[in-house]
XYZ file of C-alpha atoms in Angstrom:
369
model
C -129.972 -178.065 -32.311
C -130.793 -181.803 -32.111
C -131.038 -184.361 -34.856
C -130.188 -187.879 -36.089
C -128.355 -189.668 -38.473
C -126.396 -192.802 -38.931
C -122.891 -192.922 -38.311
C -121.279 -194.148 -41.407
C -123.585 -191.459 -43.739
C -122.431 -188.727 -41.920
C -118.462 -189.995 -41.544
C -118.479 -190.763 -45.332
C -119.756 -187.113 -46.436
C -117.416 -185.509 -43.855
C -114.478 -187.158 -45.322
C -115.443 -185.937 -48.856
C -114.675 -182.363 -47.692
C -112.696 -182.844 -44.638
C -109.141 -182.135 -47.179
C -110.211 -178.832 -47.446
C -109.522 -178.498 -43.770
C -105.581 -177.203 -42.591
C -105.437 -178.213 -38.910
C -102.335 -175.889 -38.380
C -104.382 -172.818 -39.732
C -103.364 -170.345 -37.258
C -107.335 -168.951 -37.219
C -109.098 -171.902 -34.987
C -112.653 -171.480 -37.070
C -110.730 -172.814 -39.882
C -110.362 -176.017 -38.196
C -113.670 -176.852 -37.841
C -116.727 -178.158 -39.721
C -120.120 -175.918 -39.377
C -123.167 -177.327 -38.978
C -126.356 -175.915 -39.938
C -129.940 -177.569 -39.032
C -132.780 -176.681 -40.552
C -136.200 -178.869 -41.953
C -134.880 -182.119 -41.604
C -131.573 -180.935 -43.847
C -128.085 -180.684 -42.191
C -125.680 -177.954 -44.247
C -122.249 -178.579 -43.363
C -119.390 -176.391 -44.564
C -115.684 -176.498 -44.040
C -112.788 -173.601 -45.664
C -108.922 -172.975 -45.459
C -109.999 -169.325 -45.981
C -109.365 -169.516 -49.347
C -111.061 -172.542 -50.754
C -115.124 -173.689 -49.189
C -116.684 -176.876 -49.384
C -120.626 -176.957 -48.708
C -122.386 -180.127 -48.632
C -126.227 -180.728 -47.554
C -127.745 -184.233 -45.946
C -131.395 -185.205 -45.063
C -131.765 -186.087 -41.408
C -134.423 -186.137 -39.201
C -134.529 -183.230 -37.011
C -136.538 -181.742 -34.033
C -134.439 -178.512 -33.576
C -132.763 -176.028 -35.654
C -129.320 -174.499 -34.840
C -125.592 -173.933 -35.813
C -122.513 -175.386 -34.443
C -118.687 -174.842 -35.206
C -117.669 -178.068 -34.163
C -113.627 -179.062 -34.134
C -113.627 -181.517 -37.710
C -110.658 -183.384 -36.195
C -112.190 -184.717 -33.491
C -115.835 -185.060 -35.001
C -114.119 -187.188 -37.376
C -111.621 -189.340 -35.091
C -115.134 -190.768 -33.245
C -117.343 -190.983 -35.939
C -114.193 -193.099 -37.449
C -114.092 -195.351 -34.107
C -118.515 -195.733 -33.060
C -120.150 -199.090 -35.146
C -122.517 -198.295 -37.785
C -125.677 -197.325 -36.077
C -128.094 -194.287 -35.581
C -126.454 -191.266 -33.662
C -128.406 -188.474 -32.040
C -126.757 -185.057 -32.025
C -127.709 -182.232 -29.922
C -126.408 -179.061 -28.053
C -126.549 -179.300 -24.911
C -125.498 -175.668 -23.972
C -124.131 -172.888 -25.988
C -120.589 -174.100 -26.515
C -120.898 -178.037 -26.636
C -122.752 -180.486 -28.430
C -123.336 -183.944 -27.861
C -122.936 -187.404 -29.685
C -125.026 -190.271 -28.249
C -124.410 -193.608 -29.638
C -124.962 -197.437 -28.423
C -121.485 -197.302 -26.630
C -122.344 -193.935 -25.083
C -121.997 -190.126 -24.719
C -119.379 -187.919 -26.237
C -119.376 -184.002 -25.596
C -117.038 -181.744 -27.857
C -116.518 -178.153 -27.044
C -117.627 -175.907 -29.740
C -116.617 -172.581 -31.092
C -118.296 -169.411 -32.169
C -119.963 -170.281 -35.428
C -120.578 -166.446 -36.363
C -116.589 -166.260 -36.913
C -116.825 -168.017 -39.713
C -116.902 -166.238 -43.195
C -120.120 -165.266 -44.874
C -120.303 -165.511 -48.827
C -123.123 -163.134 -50.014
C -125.504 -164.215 -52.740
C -123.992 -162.933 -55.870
C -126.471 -162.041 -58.776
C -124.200 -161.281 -61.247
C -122.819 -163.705 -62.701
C -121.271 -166.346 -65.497
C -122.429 -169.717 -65.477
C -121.508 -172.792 -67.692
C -122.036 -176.409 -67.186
C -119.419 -179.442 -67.525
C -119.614 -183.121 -66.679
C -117.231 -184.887 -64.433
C -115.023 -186.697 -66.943
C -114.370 -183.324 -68.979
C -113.524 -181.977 -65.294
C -111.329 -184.948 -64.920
C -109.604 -184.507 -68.085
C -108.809 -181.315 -67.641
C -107.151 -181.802 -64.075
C -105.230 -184.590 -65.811
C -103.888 -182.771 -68.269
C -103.182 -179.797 -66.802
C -102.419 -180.182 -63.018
C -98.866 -181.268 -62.937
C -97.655 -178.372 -64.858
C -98.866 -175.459 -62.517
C -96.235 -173.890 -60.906
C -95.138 -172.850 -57.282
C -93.794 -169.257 -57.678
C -94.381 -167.126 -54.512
C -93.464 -164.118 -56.970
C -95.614 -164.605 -59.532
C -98.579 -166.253 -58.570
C -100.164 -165.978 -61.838
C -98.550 -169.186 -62.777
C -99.621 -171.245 -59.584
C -103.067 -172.285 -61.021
C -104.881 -173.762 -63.915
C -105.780 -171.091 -66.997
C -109.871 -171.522 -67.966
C -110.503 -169.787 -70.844
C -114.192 -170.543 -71.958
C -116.066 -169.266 -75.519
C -119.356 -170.962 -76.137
C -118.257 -174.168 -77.744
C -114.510 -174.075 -77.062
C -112.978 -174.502 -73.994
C -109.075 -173.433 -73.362
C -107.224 -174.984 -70.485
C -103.317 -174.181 -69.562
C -100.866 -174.095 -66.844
C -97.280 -173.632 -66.997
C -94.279 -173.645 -64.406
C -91.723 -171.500 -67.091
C -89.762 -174.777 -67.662
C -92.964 -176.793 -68.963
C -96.737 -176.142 -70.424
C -99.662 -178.105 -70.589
C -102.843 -177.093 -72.985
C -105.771 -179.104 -73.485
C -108.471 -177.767 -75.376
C -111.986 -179.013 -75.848
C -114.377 -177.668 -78.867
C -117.836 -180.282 -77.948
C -118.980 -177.521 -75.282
C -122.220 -175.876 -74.866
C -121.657 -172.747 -72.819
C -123.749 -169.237 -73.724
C -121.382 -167.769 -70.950
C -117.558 -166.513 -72.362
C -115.633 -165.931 -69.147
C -112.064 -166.313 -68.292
C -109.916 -167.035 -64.533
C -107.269 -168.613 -62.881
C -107.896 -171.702 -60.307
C -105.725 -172.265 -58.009
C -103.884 -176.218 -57.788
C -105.386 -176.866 -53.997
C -108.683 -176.455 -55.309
C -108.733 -178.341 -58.468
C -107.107 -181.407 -56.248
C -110.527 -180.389 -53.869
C -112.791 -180.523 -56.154
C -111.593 -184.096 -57.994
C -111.706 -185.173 -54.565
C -114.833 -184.503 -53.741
C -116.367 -186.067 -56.605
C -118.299 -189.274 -56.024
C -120.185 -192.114 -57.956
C -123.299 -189.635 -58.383
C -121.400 -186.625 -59.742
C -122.501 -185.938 -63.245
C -122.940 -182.698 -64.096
C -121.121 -179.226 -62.847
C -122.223 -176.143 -62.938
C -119.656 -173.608 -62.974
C -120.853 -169.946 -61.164
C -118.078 -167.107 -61.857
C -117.474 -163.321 -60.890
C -114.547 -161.209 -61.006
C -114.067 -162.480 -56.938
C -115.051 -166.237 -56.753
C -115.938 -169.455 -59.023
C -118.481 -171.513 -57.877
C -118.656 -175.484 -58.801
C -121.898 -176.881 -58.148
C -122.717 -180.758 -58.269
C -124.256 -183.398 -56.278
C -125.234 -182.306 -52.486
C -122.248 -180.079 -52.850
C -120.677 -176.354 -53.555
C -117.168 -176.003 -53.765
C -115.962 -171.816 -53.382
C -112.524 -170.612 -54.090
C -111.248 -167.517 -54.595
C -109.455 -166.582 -57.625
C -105.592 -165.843 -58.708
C -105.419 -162.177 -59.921
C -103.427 -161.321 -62.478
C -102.955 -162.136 -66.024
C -101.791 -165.257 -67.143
C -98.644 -165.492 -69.728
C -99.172 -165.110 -73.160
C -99.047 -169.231 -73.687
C -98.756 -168.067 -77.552
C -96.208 -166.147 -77.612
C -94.106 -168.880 -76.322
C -94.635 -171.403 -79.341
C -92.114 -171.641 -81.997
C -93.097 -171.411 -85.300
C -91.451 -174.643 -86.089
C -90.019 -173.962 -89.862
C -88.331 -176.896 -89.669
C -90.017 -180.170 -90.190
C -87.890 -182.151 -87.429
C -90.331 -184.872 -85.926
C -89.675 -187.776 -83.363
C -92.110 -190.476 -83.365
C -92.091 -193.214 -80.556
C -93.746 -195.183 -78.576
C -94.581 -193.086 -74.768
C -94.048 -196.669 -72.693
C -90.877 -197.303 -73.971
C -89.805 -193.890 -74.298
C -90.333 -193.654 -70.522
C -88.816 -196.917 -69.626
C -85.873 -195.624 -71.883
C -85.420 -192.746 -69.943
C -85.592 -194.449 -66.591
C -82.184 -196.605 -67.489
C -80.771 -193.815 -68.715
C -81.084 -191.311 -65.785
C -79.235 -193.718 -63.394
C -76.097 -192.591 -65.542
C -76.454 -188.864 -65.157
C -74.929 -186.416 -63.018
C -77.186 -186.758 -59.937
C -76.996 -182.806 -59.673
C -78.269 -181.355 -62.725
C -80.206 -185.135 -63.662
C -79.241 -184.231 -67.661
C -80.883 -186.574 -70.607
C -79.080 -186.204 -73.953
C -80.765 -187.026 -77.287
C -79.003 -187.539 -80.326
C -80.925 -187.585 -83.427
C -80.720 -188.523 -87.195
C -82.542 -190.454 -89.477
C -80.199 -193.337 -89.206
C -80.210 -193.821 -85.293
C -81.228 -192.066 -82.716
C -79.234 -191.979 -79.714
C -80.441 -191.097 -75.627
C -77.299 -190.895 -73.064
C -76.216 -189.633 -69.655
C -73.541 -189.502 -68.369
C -71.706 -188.474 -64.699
C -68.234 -187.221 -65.286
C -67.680 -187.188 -61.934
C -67.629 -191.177 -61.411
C -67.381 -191.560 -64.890
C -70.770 -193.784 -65.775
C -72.218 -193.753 -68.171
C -75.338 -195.245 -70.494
C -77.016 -194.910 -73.774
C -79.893 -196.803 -75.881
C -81.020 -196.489 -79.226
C -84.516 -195.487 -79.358
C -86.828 -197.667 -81.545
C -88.858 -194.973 -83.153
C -88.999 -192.884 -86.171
C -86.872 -189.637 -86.529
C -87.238 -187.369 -89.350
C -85.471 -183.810 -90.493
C -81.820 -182.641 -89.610
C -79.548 -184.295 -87.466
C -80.050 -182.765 -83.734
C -78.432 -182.848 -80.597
C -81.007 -181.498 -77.478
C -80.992 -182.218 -73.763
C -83.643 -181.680 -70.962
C -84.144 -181.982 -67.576
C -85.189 -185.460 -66.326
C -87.784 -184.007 -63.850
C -89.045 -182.049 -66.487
C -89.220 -184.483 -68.903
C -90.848 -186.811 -67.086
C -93.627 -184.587 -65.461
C -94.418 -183.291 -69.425
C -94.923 -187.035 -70.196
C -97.338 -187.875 -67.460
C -100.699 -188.955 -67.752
C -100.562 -189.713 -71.828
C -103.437 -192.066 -72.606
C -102.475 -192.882 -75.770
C -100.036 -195.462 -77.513
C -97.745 -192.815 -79.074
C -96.572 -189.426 -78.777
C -94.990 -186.800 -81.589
C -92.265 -184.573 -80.450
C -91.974 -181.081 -82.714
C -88.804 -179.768 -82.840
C -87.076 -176.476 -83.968
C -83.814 -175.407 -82.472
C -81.010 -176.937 -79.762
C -82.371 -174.654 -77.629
C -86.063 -173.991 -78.713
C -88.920 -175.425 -76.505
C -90.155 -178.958 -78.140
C -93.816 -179.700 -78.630
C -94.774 -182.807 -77.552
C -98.587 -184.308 -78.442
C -100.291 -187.425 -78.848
C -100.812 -188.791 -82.113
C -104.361 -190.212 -81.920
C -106.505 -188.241 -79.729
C -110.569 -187.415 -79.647
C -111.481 -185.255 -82.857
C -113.350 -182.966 -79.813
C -109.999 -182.712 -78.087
C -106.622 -181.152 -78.520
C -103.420 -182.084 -75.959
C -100.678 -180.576 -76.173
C -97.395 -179.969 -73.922
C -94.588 -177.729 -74.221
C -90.961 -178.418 -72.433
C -87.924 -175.994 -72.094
C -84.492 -177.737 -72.992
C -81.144 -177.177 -70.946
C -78.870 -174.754 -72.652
């Protein structure tokens, strides 16, 4: 193996798929970026085991050869040498040398055929996204996964794609998120969980030149494929909840209309008057005023506002969770949010109130009994 390449290039498309990388991984390959050269191209790859990043650069090259280099190191000097042209080469079996202006740097390597091997997989489903329908679905989706050892079904994103429509959902049991897209062009109808790490991954690893991404998927892996790069995770098995089965039906026609900034500034007062244990918001609502309190019986604060917005149906009293509250307001783009609700103790729907005519947001929130 012997090539070259200029610093900066190669620092700034390791760091694009160094986060993949878990230095404490008790299996050392996992550590450590693989290098591949062939015909002036350099294939790099990195993996936790569970989640792979691939990413190919044009060099110029006189040798061929692999190398499982340690990605910590590799990237502490490439961070530290000037810009300039580096030459690379292995100068035995098990080390490979960096020679720059300021001099020579040799890093043991390890044994490259440790690494995993993903076989070429004919069969399989493919559809194509751009980046900002990627983006929107990690946005509206992402902070509602959950983190349930026993039921790891829930600790991952929901895809649910049928030609033109596209289904998105995660849910932690105390909130849900949906966003659903119906300007697709997909032949493929195919269905799996993605894990959180490697949606965070993949919007990581997107760059001014991302466009388009293809989407590869089999009953063991999905496959994203954009740019220079392939991003490979494995899959959650298991079914996901039925996310229908937990909407009310809503017979009654109680509606909260408000403004989300507000709202949110609202309930930041308000929480600094709760019980710093269970962190309980309490709505009152009627069409005359509506009413959001806290209160800590313990030091005996407490706080309340009247909401500027417009209520409408039967008087209500309903509390939540400010953690959950919050989280199930994130990320909102628009001006002004609708809250559906049913019972005291029924789940309230919460959605924006202009939106995209191609899109549908929704999110779902448990209150405290």
């Amino acid at each position: 193996m012997k090539f070259s390449i200029n610093c900066h290039y190669l620092f700034k498309n390791l760091k694009l798929i160094y986060s993949v990388i878990n230095q404490n991984h008790h299996i050392s390959i996992f550590t450590c970026f693989i290098l591949n050269v062939k015909n002036n191209m350099l294939k790099i790859k990195a993996s936790d085991s569970e989640i792979s990043i691939k990413t190919t650069l044009k060099i110029f090259s006189k040798q061929k050869g692999k190398a499982a280099i340690p990605a910590k190191l590799l990237m502490d000097i490439l961070k530290q040498i000037p810009e300039q042209p580096l030459k690379i080469k292995k100068i035995n079996f098990n080390q490979i040398r960096i020679i720059s202006f300021q001099g020579n740097y040799d890093i043991s390597l390890l044994n490259h055929e440790l690494f995993p091997k993903y076989n070429k997989i004919k069969r399989t489903q493919a559809c194509v996204l751009n980046k900002k329908t990627i983006i929107n679905i990690i946005d509206n989706t992402l902070f509602a996964v959950g983190n349930d050892d026993l039921r790891p079904v829930i600790n991952g994103v929901c895809f649910e794609i049928k030609k033109k429509k596209g289904i998105f959902v995660a849910t932690n049991n105390k909130i849900l998120a949906k966003y659903s897209i119906n300007s697709l062009n997909s032949k493929a109808e195919m269905k799996f969980l993605i894990p959180k790490k490697t949606l965070l991954v993949l919007k990581q690893s997107f760059n001014k030149t991302t466009n388009i991404i293809k989407i590869k998927y089999n009953k063991y892996n999905t496959f994203f494929i954009f740019s220079n790069k392939v991003v490979i995770t494995s899959l959650i098995n298991g079914n996901f909840p039925n996310y229908n089965k937990i909407l009310p039906l809503y017979k009654k026609n109680n509606k909260l209309r408000i403004a989300i900034k507000e709202f949110k500034n609202s309930i930041k007062r308000i929480i600094l008057f709760s019980n710093p244990i269970d962190k309980k918001i309490n709505f009152s609502l009627s069409k005359n005023k509506s009413i959001i309190y806290a209160e800590n019986k313990d030091s005996s604060n407490k706080g309340y506002e009247e909401l500027v917005c417009k209520y409408f149906g039967e008087n209500l009293e309903i509390s939540f969770k400010y953690n959950d509250l919050i989280e199930v307001l994130y990320n909102f783009k628009c001006e002004e949010i609708e809250i559906k609700l049913q019972e005291r103790y029924s789940p309230a729907l919460i959605r924006p109130i202009s939106s995209l005519d191609t899109e549908k947001i929704f999110r779902l929130i448990v209150p405290l009994s």
